[in-house]
GROMACS .gro file of C-alpha atoms in nm:
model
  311
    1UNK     CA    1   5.604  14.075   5.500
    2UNK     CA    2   5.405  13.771   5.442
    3UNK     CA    3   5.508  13.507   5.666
    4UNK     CA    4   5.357  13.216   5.517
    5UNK     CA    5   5.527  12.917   5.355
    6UNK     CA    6   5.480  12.537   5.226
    7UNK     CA    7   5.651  12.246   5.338
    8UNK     CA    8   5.617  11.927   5.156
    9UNK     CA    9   5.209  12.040   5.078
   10UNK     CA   10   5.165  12.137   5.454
   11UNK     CA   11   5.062  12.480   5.519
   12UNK     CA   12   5.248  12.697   5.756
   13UNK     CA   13   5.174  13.072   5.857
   14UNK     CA   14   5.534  13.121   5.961
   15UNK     CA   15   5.869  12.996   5.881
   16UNK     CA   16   5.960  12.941   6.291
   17UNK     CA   17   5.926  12.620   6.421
   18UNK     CA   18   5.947  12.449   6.818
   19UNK     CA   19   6.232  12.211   6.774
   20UNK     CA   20   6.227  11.879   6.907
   21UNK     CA   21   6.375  11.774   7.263
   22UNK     CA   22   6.350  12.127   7.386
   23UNK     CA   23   5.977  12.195   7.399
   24UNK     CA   24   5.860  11.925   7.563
   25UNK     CA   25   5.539  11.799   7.389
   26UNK     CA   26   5.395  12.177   7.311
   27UNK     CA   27   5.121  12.166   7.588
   28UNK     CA   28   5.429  12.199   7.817
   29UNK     CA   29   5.435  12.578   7.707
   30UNK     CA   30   5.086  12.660   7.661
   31UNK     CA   31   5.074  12.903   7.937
   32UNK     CA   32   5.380  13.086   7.793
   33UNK     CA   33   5.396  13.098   7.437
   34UNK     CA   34   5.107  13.116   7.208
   35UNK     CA   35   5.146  12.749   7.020
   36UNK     CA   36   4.873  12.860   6.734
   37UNK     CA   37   5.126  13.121   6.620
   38UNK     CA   38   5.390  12.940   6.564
   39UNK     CA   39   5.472  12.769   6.276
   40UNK     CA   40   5.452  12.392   6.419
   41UNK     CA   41   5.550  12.221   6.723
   42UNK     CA   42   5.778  11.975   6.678
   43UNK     CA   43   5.709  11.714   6.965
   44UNK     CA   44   6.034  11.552   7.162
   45UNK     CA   45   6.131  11.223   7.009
   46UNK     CA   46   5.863  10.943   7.040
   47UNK     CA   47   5.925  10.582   7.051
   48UNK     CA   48   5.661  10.273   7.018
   49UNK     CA   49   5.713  10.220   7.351
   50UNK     CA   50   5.783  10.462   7.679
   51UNK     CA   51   6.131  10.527   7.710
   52UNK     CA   52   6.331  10.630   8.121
   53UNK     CA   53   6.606  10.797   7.906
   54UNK     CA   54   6.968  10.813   7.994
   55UNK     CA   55   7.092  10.855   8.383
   56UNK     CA   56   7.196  11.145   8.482
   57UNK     CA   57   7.339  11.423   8.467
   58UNK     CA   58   7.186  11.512   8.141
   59UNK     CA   59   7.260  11.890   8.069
   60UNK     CA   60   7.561  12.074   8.047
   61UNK     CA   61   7.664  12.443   7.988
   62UNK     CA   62   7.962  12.497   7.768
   63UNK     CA   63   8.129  12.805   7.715
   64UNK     CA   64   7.904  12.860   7.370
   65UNK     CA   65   7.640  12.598   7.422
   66UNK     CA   66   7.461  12.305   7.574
   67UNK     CA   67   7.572  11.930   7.578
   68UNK     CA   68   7.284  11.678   7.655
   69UNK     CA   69   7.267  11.314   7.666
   70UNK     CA   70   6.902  11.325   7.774
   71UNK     CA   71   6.854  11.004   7.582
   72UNK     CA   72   6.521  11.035   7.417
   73UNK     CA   73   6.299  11.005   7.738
   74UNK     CA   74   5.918  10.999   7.605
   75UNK     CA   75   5.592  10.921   7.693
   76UNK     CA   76   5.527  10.633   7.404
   77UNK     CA   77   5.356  10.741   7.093
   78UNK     CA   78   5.002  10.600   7.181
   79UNK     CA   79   5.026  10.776   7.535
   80UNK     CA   80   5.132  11.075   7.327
   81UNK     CA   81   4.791  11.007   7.106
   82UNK     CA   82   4.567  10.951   7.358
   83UNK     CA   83   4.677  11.271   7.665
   84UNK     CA   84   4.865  11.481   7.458
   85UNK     CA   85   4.739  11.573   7.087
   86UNK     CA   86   4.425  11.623   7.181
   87UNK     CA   87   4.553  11.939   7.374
   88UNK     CA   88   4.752  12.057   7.112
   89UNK     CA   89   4.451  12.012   6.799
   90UNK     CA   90   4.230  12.219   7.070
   91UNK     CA   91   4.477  12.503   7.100
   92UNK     CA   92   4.524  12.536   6.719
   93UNK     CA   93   4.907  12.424   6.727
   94UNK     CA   94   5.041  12.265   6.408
   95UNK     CA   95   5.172  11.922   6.510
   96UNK     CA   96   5.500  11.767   6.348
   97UNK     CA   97   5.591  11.451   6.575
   98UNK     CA   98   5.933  11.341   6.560
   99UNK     CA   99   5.974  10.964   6.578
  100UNK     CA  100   6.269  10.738   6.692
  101UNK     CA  101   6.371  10.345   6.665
  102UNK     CA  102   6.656  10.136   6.743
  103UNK     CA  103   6.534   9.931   6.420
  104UNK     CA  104   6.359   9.985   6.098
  105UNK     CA  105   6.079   9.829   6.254
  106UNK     CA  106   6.020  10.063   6.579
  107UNK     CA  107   5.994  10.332   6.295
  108UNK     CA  108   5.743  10.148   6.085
  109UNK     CA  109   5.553  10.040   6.427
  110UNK     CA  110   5.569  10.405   6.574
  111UNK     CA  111   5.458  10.598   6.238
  112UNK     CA  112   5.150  10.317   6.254
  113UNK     CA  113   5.017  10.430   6.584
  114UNK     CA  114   5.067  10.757   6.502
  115UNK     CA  115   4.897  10.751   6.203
  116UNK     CA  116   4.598  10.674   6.407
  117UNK     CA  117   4.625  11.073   6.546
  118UNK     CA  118   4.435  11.329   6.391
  119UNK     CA  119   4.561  11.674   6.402
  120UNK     CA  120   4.946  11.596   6.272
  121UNK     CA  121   5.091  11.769   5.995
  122UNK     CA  122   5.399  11.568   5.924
  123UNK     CA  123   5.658  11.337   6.092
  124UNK     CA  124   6.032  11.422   6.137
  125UNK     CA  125   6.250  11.090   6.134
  126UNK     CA  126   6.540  11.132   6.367
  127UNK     CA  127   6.783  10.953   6.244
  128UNK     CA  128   7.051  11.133   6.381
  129UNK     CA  129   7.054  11.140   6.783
  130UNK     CA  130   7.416  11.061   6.888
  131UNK     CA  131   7.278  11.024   7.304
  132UNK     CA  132   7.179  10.659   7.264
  133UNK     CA  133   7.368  10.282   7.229
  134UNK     CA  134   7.199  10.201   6.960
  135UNK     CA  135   6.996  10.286   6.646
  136UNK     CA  136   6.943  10.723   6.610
  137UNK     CA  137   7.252  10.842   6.454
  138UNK     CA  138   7.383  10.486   6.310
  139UNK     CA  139   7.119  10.549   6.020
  140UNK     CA  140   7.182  10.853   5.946
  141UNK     CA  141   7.556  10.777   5.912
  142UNK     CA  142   7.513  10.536   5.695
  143UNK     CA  143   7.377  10.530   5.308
  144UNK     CA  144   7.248  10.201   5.296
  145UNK     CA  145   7.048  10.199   5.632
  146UNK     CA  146   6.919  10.584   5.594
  147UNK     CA  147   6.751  10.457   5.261
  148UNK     CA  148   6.631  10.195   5.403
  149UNK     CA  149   6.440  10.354   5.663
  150UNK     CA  150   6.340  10.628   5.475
  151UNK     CA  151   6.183  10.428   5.204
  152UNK     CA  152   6.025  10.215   5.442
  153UNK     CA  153   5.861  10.444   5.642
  154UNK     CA  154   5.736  10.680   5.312
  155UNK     CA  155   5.526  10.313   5.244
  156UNK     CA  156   5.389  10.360   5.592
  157UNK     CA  157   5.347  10.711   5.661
  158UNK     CA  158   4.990  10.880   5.572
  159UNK     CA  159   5.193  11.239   5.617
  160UNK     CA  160   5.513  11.455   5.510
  161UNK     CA  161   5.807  11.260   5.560
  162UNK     CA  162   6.082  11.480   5.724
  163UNK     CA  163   6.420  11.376   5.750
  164UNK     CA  164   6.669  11.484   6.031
  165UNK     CA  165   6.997  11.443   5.948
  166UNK     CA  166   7.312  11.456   6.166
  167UNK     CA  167   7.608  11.666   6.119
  168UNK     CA  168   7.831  11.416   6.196
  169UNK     CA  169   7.934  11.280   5.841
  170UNK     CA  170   8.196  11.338   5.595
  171UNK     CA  171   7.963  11.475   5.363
  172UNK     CA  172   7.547  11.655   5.440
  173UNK     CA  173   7.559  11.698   5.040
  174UNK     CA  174   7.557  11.308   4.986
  175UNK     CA  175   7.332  11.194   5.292
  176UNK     CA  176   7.045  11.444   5.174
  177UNK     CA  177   7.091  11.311   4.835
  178UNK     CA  178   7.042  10.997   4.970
  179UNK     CA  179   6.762  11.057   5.182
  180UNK     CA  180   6.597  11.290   4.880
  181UNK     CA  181   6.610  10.971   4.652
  182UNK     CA  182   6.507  10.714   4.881
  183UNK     CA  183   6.167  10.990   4.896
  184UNK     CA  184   6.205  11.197   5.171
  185UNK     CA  185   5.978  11.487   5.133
  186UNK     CA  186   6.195  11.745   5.367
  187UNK     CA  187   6.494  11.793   5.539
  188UNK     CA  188   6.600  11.908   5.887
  189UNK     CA  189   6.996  12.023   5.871
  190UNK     CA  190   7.107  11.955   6.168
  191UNK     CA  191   7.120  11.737   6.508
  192UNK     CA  192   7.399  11.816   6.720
  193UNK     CA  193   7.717  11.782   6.707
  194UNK     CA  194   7.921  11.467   6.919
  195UNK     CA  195   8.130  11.693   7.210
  196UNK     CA  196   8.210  11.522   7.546
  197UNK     CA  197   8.311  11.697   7.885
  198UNK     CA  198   8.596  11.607   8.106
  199UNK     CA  199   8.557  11.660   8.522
  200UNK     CA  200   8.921  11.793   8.609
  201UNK     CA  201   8.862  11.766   8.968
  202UNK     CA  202   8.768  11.370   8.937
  203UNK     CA  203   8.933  11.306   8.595
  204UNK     CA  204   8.585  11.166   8.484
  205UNK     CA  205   8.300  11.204   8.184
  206UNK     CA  206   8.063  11.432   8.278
  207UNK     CA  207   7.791  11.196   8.112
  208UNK     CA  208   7.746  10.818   8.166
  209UNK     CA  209   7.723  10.762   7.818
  210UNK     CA  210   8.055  10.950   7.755
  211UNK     CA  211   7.982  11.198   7.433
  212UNK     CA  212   7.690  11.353   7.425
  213UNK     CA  213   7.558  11.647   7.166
  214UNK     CA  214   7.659  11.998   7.140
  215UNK     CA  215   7.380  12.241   7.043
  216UNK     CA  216   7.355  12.620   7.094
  217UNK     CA  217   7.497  12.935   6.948
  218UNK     CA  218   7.913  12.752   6.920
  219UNK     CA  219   7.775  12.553   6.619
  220UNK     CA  220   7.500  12.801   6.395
  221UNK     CA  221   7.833  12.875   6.128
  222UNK     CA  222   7.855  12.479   6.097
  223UNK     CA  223   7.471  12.452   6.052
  224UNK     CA  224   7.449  12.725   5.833
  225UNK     CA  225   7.725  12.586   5.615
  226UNK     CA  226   7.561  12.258   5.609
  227UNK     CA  227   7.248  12.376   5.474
  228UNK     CA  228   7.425  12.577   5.215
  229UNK     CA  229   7.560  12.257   5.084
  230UNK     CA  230   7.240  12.084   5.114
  231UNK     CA  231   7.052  12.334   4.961
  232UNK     CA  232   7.257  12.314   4.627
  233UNK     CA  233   7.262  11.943   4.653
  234UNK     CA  234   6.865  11.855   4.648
  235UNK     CA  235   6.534  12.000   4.544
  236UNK     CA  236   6.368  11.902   4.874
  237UNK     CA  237   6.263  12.200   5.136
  238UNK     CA  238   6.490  12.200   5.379
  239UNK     CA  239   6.438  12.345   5.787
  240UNK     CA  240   6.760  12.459   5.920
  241UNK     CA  241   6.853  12.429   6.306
  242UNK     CA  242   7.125  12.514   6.487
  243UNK     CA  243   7.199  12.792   6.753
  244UNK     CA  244   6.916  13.001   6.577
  245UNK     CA  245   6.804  13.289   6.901
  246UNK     CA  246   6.769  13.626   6.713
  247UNK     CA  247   6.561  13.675   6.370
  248UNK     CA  248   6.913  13.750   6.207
  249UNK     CA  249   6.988  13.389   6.308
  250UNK     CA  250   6.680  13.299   6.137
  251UNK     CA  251   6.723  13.486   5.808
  252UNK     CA  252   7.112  13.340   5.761
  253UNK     CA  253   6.981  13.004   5.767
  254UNK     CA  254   6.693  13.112   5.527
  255UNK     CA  255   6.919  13.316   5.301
  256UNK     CA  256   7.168  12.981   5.280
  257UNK     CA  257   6.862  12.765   5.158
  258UNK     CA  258   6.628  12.681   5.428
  259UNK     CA  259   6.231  12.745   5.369
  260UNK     CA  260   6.135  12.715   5.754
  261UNK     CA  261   6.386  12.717   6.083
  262UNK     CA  262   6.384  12.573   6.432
  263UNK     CA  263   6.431  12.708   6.754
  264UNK     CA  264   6.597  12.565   6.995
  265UNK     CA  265   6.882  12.508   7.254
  266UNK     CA  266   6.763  12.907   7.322
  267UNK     CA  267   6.416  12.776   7.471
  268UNK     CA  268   6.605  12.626   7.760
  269UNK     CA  269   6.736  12.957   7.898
  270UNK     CA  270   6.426  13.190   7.705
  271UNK     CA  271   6.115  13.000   7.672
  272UNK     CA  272   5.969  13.270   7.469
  273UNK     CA  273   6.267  13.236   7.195
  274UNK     CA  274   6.050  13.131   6.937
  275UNK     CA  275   5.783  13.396   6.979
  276UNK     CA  276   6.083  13.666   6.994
  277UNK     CA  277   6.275  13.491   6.679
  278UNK     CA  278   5.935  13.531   6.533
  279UNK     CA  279   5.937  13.894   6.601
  280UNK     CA  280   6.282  13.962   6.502
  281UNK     CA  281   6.204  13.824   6.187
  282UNK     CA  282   5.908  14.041   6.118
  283UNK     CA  283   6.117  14.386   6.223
  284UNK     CA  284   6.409  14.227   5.978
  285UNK     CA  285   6.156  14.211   5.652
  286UNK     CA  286   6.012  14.590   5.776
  287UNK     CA  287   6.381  14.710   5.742
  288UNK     CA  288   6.492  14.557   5.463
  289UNK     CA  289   6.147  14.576   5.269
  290UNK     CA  290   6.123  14.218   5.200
  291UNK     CA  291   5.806  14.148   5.052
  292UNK     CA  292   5.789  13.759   5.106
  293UNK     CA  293   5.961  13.554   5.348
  294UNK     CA  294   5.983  13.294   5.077
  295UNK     CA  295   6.203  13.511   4.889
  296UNK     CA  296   6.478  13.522   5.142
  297UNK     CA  297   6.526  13.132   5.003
  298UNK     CA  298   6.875  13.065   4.884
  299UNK     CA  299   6.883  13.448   4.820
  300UNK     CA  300   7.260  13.428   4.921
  301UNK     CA  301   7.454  13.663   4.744
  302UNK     CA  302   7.827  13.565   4.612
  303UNK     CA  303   8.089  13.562   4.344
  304UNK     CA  304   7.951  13.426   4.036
  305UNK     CA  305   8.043  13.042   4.005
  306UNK     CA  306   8.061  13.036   4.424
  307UNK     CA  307   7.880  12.662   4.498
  308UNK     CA  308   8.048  12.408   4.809
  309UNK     CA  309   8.305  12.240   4.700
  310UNK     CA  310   8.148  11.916   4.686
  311UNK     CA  311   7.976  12.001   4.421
   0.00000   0.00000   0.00000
């Protein structure tokens, strides 16, 4: 099967991608997974300026899943620049930073300095982080301010623009049209989910900040279903994410629209999941005889007239 695909002009040799917040910054890894045969890397959330995170605990196992409230801990996006792309162009590892800001501005003033790095392929604007006060998930929940930043930071950006959305909206089908016409040139579908944890014993959150986001295997059918609606909504690629840890995973969200897939709540407990998603991938297109992974795309089979309801 050939394995190689296009997002927004970038070249990739493989639809699997690192996700962001649970790969560290790719170097992280080096020793354990082969970064050059990936698709990309997508580094942890960076910030103009260095960032402590949220207190903790941080991590929590649910019964189908992970909460965090990590908080977007990160090194800074110069310090990322300087000590860790340099690594990661050496290696061979296709680079997609994803970039945070409280304000439009710490996006524009983050995408700036990182501009300044050679050896990125794209950025992926996270506008949809629900473990912090302020800023993350407030623009990507709402029209005005999404567009806003997007547009902004397409006039800055010397890459891809990749937007991140978050599941936590009435509709995906109208925030990716919004973030399609205000020029993004991808989308990721999805962040987490808000959850929150109760201690019984002391009648307590288990997280300062109270909520915190629910990743892992308990929400793939809501991803999936998300990027089915997205998918007949815009004309952008789109990356699905979202409990993905077999190559079936991989090939529903693919199938329901996606081009290219991330991997990642299953890297905390397998930190060869990508490699293996890669692999199950490759025995799935032997089986099946698929010629091109491209042509897994939307290849969703259904009723005639079947489309989500929003449309």
């Amino acid at each position: 099967m050939d394995l190689n695909i296009e997002i927004a002009g970038v070249a990739l040799p493989n639809p699997i991608l690192a996700a962001s917040g649970t790969f560290g910054y790719g170097v992280e890894l080096e020793d354990i997974v082969n970064l050059k045969k990936l698709g990309a890397v997508v580094t942890k959330g960076l910030s103009l300026q260095p960032m402590a995170g949220n207190p903790s605990p941080r991590l929590f196992e649910t019964s189908a899943g992970m909460l965090n409230s990590v908080g977007l801990q990160n090194i800074g996006a110069a310090a990322f620049v300087r000590t860790r792309l340099p690594r990661l162009r050496q290696i061979g590892a296709r680079v997609i930073t994803n970039v945070f800001g409280y304000t439009v501005e710490d996006y524009l003033e983050t995408v700036a300095v990182l501009n300044e790095g050679e050896g990125i392929a794209a950025y992926e604007l996270n506008v949809s982080c629900p473990n912090t006060q302020r800023g993350g998930m407030v623009f990507g929940s709402d029209p005005r301010l999404l567009a806003e930043v997007v547009e902004r930071v397409k006039r800055t950006a010397r890459r891809p623009v990749i937007v991140k959305l978050t599941p936590n909206v009435t509709s995906i089908a109208e925030m990716a049209r919004v973030a399609e016409g205000a020029g993004a040139d991808a989308l990721t579908l999805v962040n987490t989910f808000l959850g929150m944890a109760i201690d019984p014993r002391t009648r307590r959150p288990r997280f300062a900040n109270v909520v915190a986001g629910l990743s892992g295997p308990a929400i793939k059918p809501l991803a999936v279903r998300m990027v089915w609606e997205a998918y007949h909504a815009v004309k952008i690629p789109l990356i699905g994410a979202g409990g993905i840890a077999s190559g079936e995973d991989a090939v529903e969200f693919l199938l329901a629209g996606a081009r290219a897939v991330q991997v990642g709540t299953a890297n905390f407990w397998d930190p060869k999941a990508t490699g293996n998603v890669l692999k199950g991938l490759k025995r799935y297109g032997g089986r099946y005889g698929v010629a091109r992974v491209g042509d897994l795309t939307g290849a969703l089979e259904t009723s005639a007239g079947d489309s989500p309801a929003s449309e």
